[in-house]
Short mmCIF file of C-alpha atoms in Angstrom, two decimals:
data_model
loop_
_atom_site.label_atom_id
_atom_site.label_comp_id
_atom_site.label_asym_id
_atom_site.label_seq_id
_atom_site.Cartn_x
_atom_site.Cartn_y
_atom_site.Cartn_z
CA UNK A 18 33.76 65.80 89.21
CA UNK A 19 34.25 69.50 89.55
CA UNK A 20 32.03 72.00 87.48
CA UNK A 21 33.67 73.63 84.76
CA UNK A 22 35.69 76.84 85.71
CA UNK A 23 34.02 80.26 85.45
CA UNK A 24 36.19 82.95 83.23
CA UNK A 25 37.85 85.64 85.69
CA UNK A 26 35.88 88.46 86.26
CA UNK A 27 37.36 91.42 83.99
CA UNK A 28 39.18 94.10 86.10
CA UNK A 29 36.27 96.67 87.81
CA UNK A 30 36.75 99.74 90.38
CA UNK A 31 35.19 99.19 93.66
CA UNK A 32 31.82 101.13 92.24
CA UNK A 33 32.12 99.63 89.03
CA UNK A 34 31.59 95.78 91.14
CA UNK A 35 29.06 97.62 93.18
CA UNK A 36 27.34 98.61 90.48
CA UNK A 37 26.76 95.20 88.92
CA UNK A 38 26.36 93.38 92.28
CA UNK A 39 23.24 95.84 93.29
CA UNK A 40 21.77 95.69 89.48
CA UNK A 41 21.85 91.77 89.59
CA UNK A 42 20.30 92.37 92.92
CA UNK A 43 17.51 94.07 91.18
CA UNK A 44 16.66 91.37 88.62
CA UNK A 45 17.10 88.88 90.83
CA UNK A 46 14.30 90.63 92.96
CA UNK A 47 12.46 91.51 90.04
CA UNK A 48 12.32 87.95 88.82
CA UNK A 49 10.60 86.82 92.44
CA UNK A 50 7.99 89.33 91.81
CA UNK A 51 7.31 88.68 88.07
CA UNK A 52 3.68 87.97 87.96
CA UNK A 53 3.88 85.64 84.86
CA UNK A 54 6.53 83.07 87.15
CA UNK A 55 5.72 83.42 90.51
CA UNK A 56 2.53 81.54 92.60
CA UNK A 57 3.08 83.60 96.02
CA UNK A 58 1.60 86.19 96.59
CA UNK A 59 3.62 86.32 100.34
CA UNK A 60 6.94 86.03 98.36
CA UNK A 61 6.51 88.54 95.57
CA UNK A 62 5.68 90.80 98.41
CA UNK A 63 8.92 90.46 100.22
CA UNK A 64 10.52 90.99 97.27
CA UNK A 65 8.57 93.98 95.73
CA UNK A 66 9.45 95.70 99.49
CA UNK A 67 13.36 94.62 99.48
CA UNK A 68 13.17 96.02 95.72
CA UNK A 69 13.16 99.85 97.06
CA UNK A 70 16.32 98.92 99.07
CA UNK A 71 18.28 97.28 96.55
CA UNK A 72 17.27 100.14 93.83
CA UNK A 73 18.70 102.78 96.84
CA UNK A 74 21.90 100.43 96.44
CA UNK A 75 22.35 100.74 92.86
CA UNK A 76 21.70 104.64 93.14
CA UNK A 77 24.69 104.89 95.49
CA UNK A 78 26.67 103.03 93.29
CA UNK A 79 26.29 105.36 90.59
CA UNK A 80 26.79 108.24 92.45
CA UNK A 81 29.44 106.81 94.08
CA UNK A 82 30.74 106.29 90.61
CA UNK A 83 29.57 109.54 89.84
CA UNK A 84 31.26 111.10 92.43
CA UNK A 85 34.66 109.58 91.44
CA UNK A 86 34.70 111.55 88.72
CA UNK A 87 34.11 107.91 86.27
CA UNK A 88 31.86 109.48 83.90
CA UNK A 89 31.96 106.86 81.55
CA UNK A 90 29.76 103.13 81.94
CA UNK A 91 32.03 100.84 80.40
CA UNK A 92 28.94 98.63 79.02
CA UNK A 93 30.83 95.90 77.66
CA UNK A 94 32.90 95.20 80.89
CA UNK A 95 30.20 95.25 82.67
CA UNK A 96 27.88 92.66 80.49
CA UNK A 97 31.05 90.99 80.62
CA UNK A 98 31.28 90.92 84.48
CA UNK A 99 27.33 90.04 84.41
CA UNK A 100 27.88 86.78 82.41
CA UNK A 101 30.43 85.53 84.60
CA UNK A 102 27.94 85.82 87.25
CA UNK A 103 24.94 84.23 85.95
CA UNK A 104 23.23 87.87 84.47
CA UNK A 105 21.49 86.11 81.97
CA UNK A 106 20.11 83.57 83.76
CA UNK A 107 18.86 86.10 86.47
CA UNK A 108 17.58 88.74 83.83
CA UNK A 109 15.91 85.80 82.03
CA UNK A 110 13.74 85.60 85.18
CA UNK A 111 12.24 88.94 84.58
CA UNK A 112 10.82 88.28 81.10
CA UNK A 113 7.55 86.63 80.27
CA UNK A 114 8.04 82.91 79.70
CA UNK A 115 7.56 81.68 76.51
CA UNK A 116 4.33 80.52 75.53
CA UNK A 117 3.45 76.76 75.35
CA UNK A 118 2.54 75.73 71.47
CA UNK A 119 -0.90 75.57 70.90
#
């Protein structure tokens, strides 16, 4: 059985998919470092030094953007584009889990 079909990504410039690829780079890398989810030390360090590369990423995006002369950050495209590609599963990763009942 196949998985059930994603929704088309909307329409994005080249810097606009940049943009969101680099960002959900970030919380993906973000999420490996969290201190309340991860249990090594080794990884979380990997990730905390890929972290300053992938935020150098998502600056050039922007000023690519920037550049471009697109002013504007069409924030509900984007979230939009995010879902579609798992954003709130990755951003989840970054928050503190939830705490067992007592």
């Amino acid at each position: 059985m196949w998985p059930p079909e994603l929704p088309p990504l909307p329409a994005l410039t080249r810097a606009e998919g940049e943009l969101v690829d680099r960002y959900l780079e970030v919380l993906d890398l973000l999420g490996r470092i969290n201190p309340a989810r991860t249990h090594d030390t080794y990884a979380a360090l990997r990730a905390a030094q890929a972290l300053a590369l992938a935020a150098t990423g998502l600056r050039d995006a922007l000023t690519v953007m920037h550049g471009r002369g697109e002013r504007e950050i069409y924030a509900g495209t984007l979230a939009r584009a995010m879902r579609v590609l798992d954003g709130e599963r990755r951003a989840g990763r970054v928050m503190l889990p939830s705490e067992p009942p007592n």
